[in-house]
Amino acid sequence: LKDKIFEPAGQLSGGQQQRCAIARALYQHDEILLADEPVSSLDEQQSKTILSLLCQQFGTVVLAMHDIDLALTYCDRIIGLQQGHICIDQPAASLCHDDLTALYGD
């Protein structure tokens, strides 16, 4: 992103905007991170790298995610909502992909 340093944020791609927001969050050194689809515009390798870094940096991470595999890999607990109600609230280790497919679709 070095060549984009003076570009208005609105002119960056979705992935570039996400990387800037993640860098800002990491720089601020807060204890808690709340993020809505923080890696949805990133490729698989970048997503894994960023999620690992976020989980290491923050004591508490609350993510809204729709990528089942990433959620099962990087989250300790999965809370699934359906029509505004909690329908799943379990440790990620006790769940598998098929347990969440009905909730999120395949």
One Martini backbone bead per residue (centre of mass of N, CA, C, O) as a GRO file, in nm:
protein
  106
    1LEU     BB    1   0.049   0.067   0.000
    2LYS     BB    2   0.266   0.286  -0.046
    3ASP     BB    3   0.134   0.412  -0.320
    4LYS     BB    4  -0.145   0.499  -0.130
    5ILE     BB    5  -0.096   0.712   0.107
    6PHE     BB    6  -0.259   0.972  -0.052
    7GLU     BB    7  -0.518   0.827  -0.073
    8PRO     BB    8  -0.832   0.810  -0.058
    9ALA     BB    9  -1.017   0.572   0.091
   10GLY     BB   10  -1.249   0.567  -0.136
   11GLN     BB   11  -1.015   0.470  -0.364
   12LEU     BB   12  -1.002   0.205  -0.243
   13SER     BB   13  -1.015  -0.100  -0.208
   14GLY     BB   14  -1.151  -0.329  -0.007
   15GLY     BB   15  -0.880  -0.463   0.075
   16GLN     BB   16  -0.730  -0.201   0.139
   17GLN     BB   17  -0.924  -0.103   0.358
   18GLN     BB   18  -0.888  -0.346   0.543
   19ARG     BB   19  -0.581  -0.320   0.588
   20CYS     BB   20  -0.597  -0.039   0.716
   21ALA     BB   21  -0.782  -0.113   0.955
   22ILE     BB   22  -0.594  -0.326   1.074
   23ALA     BB   23  -0.349  -0.146   1.116
   24ARG     BB   24  -0.490   0.050   1.306
   25ALA     BB   25  -0.562  -0.157   1.526
   26LEU     BB   26  -0.270  -0.249   1.583
   27TYR     BB   27  -0.153   0.037   1.656
   28GLN     BB   28  -0.349   0.094   1.911
   29HIS     BB   29  -0.337  -0.138   2.134
   30ASP     BB   30  -0.579  -0.286   2.213
   31GLU     BB   31  -0.767  -0.537   2.390
   32ILE     BB   32  -1.012  -0.498   2.187
   33LEU     BB   33  -1.189  -0.662   1.912
   34LEU     BB   34  -1.415  -0.541   1.664
   35ALA     BB   35  -1.536  -0.739   1.378
   36ASP     BB   36  -1.656  -0.713   1.034
   37GLU     BB   37  -1.531  -0.893   0.813
   38PRO     BB   38  -1.194  -0.854   0.809
   39VAL     BB   39  -1.133  -1.082   0.541
   40SER     BB   40  -1.332  -1.083   0.285
   41SER     BB   41  -1.113  -0.926   0.069
   42LEU     BB   42  -0.917  -1.159   0.110
   43ASP     BB   43  -0.707  -1.388   0.078
   44GLU     BB   44  -0.634  -1.679   0.225
   45GLN     BB   45  -0.348  -1.612   0.329
   46GLN     BB   46  -0.411  -1.332   0.445
   47SER     BB   47  -0.633  -1.422   0.637
   48LYS     BB   48  -0.456  -1.605   0.816
   49THR     BB   49  -0.246  -1.396   0.896
   50ILE     BB   50  -0.439  -1.187   1.022
   51LEU     BB   51  -0.585  -1.368   1.230
   52SER     BB   52  -0.334  -1.446   1.386
   53LEU     BB   53  -0.250  -1.160   1.464
   54LEU     BB   54  -0.510  -1.077   1.612
   55CYS     BB   55  -0.507  -1.308   1.825
   56GLN     BB   56  -0.229  -1.215   1.946
   57GLN     BB   57  -0.284  -0.900   2.009
   58PHE     BB   58  -0.562  -0.977   2.139
   59GLY     BB   59  -0.746  -1.072   2.413
   60THR     BB   60  -1.012  -0.978   2.252
   61VAL     BB   61  -1.224  -1.136   1.997
   62VAL     BB   62  -1.487  -1.007   1.785
   63LEU     BB   63  -1.659  -1.183   1.523
   64ALA     BB   64  -1.795  -1.140   1.205
   65MET     BB   65  -1.868  -1.445   1.023
   66HIS     BB   66  -1.889  -1.660   0.706
   67ASP     BB   67  -1.633  -1.833   0.746
   68ILE     BB   68  -1.620  -2.138   0.866
   69ASP     BB   69  -1.323  -2.228   0.862
   70LEU     BB   70  -1.207  -1.978   1.004
   71ALA     BB   71  -1.379  -1.991   1.257
   72LEU     BB   72  -1.282  -2.279   1.348
   73THR     BB   73  -0.973  -2.199   1.360
   74TYR     BB   74  -0.982  -1.889   1.524
   75CYS     BB   75  -1.208  -1.975   1.720
   76ASP     BB   76  -1.335  -2.059   2.039
   77ARG     BB   77  -1.626  -1.939   1.973
   78ILE     BB   78  -1.968  -2.003   1.868
   79ILE     BB   79  -2.214  -1.767   1.751
   80GLY     BB   80  -2.540  -1.819   1.637
   81LEU     BB   81  -2.767  -1.654   1.419
   82GLN     BB   82  -3.139  -1.651   1.395
   83GLN     BB   83  -3.356  -1.417   1.372
   84GLY     BB   84  -3.210  -1.283   1.644
   85HIS     BB   85  -3.121  -1.570   1.752
   86ILE     BB   86  -2.976  -1.802   1.947
   87CYS     BB   87  -2.858  -2.131   1.812
   88ILE     BB   88  -2.543  -2.100   1.881
   89ASP     BB   89  -2.327  -2.200   2.178
   90GLN     BB   90  -1.995  -2.294   2.123
   91PRO     BB   91  -1.726  -2.451   2.102
   92ALA     BB   92  -1.537  -2.495   1.827
   93ALA     BB   93  -1.426  -2.787   1.899
   94SER     BB   94  -1.744  -2.904   1.894
   95LEU     BB   95  -1.732  -2.832   1.588
   96CYS     BB   96  -1.842  -2.845   1.249
   97HIS     BB   97  -1.914  -2.765   0.940
   98ASP     BB   98  -2.202  -2.901   0.938
   99ASP     BB   99  -2.315  -2.741   1.187
  100LEU     BB  100  -2.306  -2.455   1.003
  101THR     BB  101  -2.439  -2.485   0.723
  102ALA     BB  102  -2.738  -2.432   0.795
  103LEU     BB  103  -2.684  -2.138   0.884
  104TYR     BB  104  -2.491  -2.037   0.616
  105GLY     BB  105  -2.437  -2.232   0.420
  106ASP     BB  106  -2.232  -2.350   0.139
   0.00000   0.00000   0.00000
